[in-house]
XYZ file of C-alpha atoms in Angstrom:
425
model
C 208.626 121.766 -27.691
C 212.140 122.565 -25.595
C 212.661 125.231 -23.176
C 211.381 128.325 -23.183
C 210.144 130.995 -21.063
C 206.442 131.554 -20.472
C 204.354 133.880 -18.567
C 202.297 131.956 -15.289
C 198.252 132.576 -16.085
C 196.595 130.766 -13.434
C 196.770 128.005 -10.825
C 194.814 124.506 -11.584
C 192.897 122.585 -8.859
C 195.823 120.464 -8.665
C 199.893 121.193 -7.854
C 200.665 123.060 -11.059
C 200.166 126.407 -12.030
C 199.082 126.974 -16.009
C 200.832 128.698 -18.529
C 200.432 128.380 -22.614
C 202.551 128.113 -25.185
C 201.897 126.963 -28.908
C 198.532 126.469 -28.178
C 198.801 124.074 -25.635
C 198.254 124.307 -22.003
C 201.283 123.664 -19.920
C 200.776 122.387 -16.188
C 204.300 123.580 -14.216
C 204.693 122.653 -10.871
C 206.473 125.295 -8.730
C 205.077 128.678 -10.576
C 203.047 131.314 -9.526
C 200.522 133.387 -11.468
C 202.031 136.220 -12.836
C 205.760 134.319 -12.891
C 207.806 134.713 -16.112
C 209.747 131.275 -16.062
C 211.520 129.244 -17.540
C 210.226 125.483 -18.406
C 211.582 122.185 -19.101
C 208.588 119.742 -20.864
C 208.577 116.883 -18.947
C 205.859 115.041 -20.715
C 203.927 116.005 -23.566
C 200.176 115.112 -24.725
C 198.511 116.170 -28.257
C 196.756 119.294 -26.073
C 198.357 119.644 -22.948
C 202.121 119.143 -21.743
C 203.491 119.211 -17.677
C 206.737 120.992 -17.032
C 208.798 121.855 -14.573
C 210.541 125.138 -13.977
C 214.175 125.934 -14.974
C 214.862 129.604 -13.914
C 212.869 131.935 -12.827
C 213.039 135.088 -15.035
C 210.687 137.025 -13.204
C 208.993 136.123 -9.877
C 205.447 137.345 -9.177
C 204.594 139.690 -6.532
C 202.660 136.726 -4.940
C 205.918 134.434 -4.922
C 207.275 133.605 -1.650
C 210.021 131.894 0.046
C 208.434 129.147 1.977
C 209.409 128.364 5.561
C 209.605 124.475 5.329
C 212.990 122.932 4.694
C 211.901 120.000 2.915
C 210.548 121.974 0.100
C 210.890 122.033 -2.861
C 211.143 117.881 -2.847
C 208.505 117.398 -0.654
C 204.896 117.078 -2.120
C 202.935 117.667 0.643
C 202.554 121.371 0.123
C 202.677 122.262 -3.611
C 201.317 126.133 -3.104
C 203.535 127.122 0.120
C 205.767 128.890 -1.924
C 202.656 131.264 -2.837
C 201.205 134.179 -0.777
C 198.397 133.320 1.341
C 195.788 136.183 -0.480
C 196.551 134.695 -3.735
C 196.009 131.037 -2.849
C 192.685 132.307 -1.660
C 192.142 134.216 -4.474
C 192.919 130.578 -6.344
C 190.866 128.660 -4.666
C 187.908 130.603 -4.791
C 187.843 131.010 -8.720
C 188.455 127.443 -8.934
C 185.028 126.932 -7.517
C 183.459 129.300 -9.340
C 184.877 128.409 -12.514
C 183.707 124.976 -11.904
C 180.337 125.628 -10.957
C 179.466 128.474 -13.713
C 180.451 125.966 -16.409
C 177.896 123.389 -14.544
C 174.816 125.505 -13.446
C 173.454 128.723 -13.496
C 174.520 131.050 -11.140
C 172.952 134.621 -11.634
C 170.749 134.702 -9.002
C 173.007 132.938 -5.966
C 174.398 133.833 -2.870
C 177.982 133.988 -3.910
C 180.032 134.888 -0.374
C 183.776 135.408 -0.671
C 185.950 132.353 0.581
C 186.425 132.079 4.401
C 190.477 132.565 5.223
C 191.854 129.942 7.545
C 191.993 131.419 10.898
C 196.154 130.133 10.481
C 198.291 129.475 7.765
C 200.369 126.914 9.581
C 200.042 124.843 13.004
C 196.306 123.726 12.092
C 196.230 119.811 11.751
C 195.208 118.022 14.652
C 196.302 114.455 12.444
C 198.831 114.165 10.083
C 198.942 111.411 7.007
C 202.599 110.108 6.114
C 203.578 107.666 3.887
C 206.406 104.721 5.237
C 209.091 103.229 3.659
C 211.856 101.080 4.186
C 211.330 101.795 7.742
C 211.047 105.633 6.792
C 208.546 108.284 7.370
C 207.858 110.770 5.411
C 205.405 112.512 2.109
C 206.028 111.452 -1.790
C 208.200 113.960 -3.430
C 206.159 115.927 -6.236
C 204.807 113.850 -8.838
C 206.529 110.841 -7.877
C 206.539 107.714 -5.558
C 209.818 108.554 -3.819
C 209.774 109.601 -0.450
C 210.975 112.255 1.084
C 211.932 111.532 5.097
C 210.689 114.313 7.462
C 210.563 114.973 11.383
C 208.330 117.693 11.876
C 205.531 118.914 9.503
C 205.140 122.868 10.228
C 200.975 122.330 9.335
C 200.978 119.903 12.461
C 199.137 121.787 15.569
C 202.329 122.204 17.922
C 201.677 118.824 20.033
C 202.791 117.044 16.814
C 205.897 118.741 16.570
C 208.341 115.683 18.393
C 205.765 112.879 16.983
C 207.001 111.987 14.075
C 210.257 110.593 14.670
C 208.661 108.605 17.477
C 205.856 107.095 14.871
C 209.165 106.113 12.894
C 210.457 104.192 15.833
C 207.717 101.977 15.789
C 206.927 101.290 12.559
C 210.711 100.173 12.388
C 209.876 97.406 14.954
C 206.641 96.245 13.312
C 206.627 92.682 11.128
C 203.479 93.829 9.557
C 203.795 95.767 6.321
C 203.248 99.524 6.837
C 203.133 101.737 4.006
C 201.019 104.557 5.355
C 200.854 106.187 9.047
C 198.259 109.004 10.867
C 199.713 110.558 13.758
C 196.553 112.136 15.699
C 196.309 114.153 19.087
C 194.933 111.958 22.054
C 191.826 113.100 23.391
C 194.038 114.055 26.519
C 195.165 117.152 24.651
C 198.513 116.201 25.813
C 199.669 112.314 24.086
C 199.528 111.154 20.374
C 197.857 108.115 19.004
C 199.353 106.966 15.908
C 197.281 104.635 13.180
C 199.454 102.447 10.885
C 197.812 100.890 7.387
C 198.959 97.782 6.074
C 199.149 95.823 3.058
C 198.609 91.864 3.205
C 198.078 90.228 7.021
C 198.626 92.049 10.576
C 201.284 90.127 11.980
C 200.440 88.324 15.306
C 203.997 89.401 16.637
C 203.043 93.240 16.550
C 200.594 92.500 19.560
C 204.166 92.311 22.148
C 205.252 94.827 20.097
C 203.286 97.188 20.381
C 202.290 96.715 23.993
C 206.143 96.580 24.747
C 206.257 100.484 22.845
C 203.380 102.230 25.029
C 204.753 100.863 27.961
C 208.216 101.916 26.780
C 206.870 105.439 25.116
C 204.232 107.306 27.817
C 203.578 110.383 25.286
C 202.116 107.701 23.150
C 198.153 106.505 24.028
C 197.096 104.514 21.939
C 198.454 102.532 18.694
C 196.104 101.198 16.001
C 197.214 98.790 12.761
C 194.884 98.393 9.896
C 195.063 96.013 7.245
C 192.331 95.150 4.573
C 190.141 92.900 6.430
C 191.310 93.631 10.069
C 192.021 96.140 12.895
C 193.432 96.143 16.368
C 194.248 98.952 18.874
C 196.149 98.779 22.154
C 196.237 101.778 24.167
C 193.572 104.814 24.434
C 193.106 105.714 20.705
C 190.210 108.353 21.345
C 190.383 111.587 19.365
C 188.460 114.564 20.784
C 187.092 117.811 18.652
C 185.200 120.214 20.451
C 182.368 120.564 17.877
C 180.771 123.659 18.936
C 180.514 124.915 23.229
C 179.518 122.624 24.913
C 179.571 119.805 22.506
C 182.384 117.454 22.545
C 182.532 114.559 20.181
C 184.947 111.562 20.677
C 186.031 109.007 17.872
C 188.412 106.223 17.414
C 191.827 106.857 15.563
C 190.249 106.273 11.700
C 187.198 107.378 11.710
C 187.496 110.386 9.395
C 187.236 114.079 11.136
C 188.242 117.216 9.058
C 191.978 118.150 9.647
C 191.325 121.342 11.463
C 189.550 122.056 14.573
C 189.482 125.588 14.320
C 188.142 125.233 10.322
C 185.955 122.406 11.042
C 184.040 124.782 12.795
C 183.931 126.868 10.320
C 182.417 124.878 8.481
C 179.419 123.881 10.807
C 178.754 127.336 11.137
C 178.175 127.685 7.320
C 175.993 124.914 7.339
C 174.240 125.825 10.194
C 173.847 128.847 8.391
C 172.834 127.433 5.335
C 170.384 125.049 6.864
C 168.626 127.517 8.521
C 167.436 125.126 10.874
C 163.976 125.214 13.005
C 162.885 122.917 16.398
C 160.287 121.322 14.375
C 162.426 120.138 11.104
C 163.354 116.658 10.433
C 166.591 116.159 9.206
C 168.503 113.416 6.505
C 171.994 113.428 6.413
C 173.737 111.040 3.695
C 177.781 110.083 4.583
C 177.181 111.385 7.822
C 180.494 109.795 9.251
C 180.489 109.299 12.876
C 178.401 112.595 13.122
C 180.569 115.599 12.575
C 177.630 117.496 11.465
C 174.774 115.340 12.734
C 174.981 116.212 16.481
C 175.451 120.447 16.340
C 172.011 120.075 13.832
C 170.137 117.568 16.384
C 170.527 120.372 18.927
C 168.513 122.479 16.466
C 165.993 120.543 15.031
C 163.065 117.501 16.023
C 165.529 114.903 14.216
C 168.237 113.722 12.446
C 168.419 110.719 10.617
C 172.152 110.272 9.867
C 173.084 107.672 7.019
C 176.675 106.082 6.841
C 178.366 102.552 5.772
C 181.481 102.497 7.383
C 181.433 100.453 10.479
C 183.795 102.261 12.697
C 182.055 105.588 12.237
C 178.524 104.042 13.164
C 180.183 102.655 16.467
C 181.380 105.612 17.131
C 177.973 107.967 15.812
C 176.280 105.641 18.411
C 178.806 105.949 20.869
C 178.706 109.888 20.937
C 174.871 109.322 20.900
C 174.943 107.798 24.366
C 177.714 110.220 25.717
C 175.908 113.091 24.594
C 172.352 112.188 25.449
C 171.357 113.240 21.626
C 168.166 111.300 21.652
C 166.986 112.959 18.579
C 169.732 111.590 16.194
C 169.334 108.338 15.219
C 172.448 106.311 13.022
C 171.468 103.996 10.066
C 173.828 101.756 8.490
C 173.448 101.870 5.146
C 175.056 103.293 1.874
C 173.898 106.492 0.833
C 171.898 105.374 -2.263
C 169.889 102.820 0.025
C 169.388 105.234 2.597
C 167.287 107.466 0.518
C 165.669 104.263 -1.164
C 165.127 103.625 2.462
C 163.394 106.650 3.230
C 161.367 106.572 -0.027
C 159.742 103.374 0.338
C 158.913 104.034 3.584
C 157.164 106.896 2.898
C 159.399 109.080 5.261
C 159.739 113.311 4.816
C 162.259 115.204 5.558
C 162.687 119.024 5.900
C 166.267 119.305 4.745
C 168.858 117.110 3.357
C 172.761 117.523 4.297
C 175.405 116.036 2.730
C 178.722 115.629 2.955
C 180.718 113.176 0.116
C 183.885 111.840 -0.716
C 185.461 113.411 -3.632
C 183.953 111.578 -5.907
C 180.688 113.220 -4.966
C 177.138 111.619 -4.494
C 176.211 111.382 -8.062
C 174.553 107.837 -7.075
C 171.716 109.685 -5.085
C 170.814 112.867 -7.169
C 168.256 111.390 -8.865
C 166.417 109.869 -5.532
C 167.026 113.366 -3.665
C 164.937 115.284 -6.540
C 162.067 112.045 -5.681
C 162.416 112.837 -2.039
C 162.005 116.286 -2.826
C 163.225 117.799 0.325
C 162.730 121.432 0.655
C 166.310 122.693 1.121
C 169.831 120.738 0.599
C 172.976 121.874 1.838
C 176.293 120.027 -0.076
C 179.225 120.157 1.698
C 182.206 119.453 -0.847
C 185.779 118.844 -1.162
C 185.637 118.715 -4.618
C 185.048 121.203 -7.187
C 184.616 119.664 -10.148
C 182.042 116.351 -8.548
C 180.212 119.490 -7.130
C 179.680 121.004 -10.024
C 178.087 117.652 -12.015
C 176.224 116.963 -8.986
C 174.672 120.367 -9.024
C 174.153 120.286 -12.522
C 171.908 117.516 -11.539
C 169.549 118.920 -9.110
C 169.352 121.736 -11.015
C 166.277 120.312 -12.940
C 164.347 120.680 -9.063
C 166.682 123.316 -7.725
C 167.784 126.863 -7.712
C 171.367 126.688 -6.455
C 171.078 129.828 -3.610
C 174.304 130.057 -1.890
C 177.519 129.461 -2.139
C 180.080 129.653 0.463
C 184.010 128.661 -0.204
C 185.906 127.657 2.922
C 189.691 127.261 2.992
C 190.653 124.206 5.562
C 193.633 123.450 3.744
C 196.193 126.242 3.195
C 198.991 125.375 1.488
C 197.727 122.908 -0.931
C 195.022 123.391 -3.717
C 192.120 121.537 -2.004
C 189.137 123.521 -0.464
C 185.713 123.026 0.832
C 182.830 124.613 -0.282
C 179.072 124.276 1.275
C 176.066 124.752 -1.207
C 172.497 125.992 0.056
C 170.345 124.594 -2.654
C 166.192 125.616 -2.799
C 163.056 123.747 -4.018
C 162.376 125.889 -7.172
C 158.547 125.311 -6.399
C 159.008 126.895 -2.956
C 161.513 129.449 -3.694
């Protein structure tokens, strides 16, 4: 196959767009549905082939000039160059391609995909990659980095952090290859989070006390390596979860990317929990307890299940500062915390739960034991979604489903599933 010009189609969950040609599917990054381009194979499989665009022949209506300089090298936003409406539009029937493949959907709630409330400005933490004492994302599809100083999805307080974060991951011995910039819970300073491969080195402590002193817009610092973690400064994090509820965490403990989205998305599962004063609540990868605390404020319990360290310390910590009695943290994995609750004979109204994106395909079988008599499933995932689903579906009608977009610009979205005990529905 050489060049030739094809007609866009579609847009995968992924960085390409799809076109076809010959039979095969073609995955080129840079297109827009409804693009006639030219393509270049890049690399070619017996049913599939990736390829990247030539010359564009004819640009969609949707196609747009993007307003970052970096692109089209950078990789960090593979769909800026396509209008807003039509990533939507993308994302949504990504999900409901998914799904409809997996389960049956005749009879659910299907509600239209919630729109960011901005295109741009709406990351409270940014992820960069380092090296050779540069910061920056991957160019598309590749390992090779692409130095930046401002990322235009940063909230504006980011805007003069990033060469900063460069500064001092130039001065540390330890081995950075990835670094978090995050706003300080001051609303005002930014804590930045370095990961490392191999050992911390024991000379970064004078360094990095030597850089806050030096560098007041900076709080806190933080290095990571595989077995070990230390912090100078203040490296809080604050998201105001709902009014009145404000929930502190450490710089690493995960929180969704955008304030304003993130509560978005407790709304919808508020929503879809449908929660009453006298419910007892389970909630599997629970985190430091993005969702747990706006639900304990509803309900006679939560019971709020998660295996990374720093998020219990910090679940607790919020516990305390808040006064949440009602929520109680359990250190566990999520497949021994329902084993937990089974053998001890324990009931619970409603299960939440929110996964990595390889889903929770380790506790589907327990939850249809537990038998609780709603779940919601919060996802970033599509496709783990969909074979979880499939799953429950044996116990389950699947009653709602509500897309939410918390990352424009890039294919990902999050999508919260009401599912029903088919005995009670």
């Amino acid at each position: 196959m050489g060049d030739a010009a094809v007609r866009i189609t579609g847009l995968s969950y992924g960085p390409h767009a799809i076109a076809r040609r010959d039979g095969k599917v073609l995955f080129v990054r840079a297109a827009v549905p409804g693009d006639e381009v030219e393509v270049a194979i890049r690399e070619e499989r017996r049913t599939f082939a990736y390829a990247d665009v030539t010359a564009v022949v004819q640009p969609s209506p949707d196609r747009r000039v993007p307003p970052c300089p970096y692109l089209p090298r950078c990789g960090g936003c593979p769909w800026q160059h396509i209008d807003y409406a039509a990533q939507l539009r993308a994302k949504e029937k990504n999900v409901r391609d998914q799904l409809t493949r997996a389960v049956d959907l005749t009879h659910t709630d299907w509600r239209s995909i919630s729109a960011a409330p901005a295109e741009f400005g709406y990351r409270h933490r940014l992820s960069l990659r380092v090296d050779h004492q540069q910061v920056g994302f991957f160019a598309g599809g590749t390992y090779e980095l692409v130095p930046v100083t401002r990322c235009l999805l940063g909230e504006p307080l980011l805007d003069d952090a990033i060469p900063v974060a460069a500064e001092w991951t130039a001065q540390l011995r330890s081995a950075v290859n990835r670094i978090e910039i995050f706003a300080a819970a001051d609303g005002q300073r930014w804590v930045f989070a370095g990961e490392a491969s191999g050992t911390l080195a024991s000379a970064d402590d004078a360094v990095c006390d030597a850089f806050l002193r030096a560098r007041p817009r900076v709080a806190g610092l933080v290095l990571r390596a595989k077995r070990s973690r230390r912090a100078w400064g203040d490296e809080r994090c604050a998201l105001d979860l709902e009014p009145g509820l404000r929930w502190i965490v450490r710089a690493g403990t995960f929180t969704q990317v955008s304030r304003a989205g993130n509560r978005l998305l407790l709304q919808a599962v508020l929503d879809a929990g449908a929660f009453e004063p006298d419910q007892r609540v389970l909630e599997l990868f629970a985190g430091a307890g993005n969702l747990s605390f706006p639900i304990s404020r509803r309900v006679a319990r939560v019971v709020a299940v998660e295996q990374s360290e720093l998020a219990i310390e910090d679940g607790i910590a919020n516990v305390r500062a808040l006064h949440e009695t009602n929520c109680e943290f359990r250190s566990a994995s999520a497949a021994d915390g329902v084993a937990t609750a089974l053998r001890r004979g324990e009931r619970y109204d409603v299960v939440v739960l929110d996964p990595p994106r390889s889903g929770a395909a380790e506790v589907m079988a327990a939850l249809l034991e537990l038998a609780p008599t709603r779940i919601v499933y919060v996802s970033c995932d599509p496709a783990t979604l969909a074979r979880d689903l499939r799953a429950l579906a044996a116990r389950y009608h699947i009653a709602r489903v509500q897309p939410i977009d918390l990352f424009p610009q890039t294919y990902h979205v999050e999508t919260v599933v009401l599912a029903t005990l088919k005995t009670l529905a």
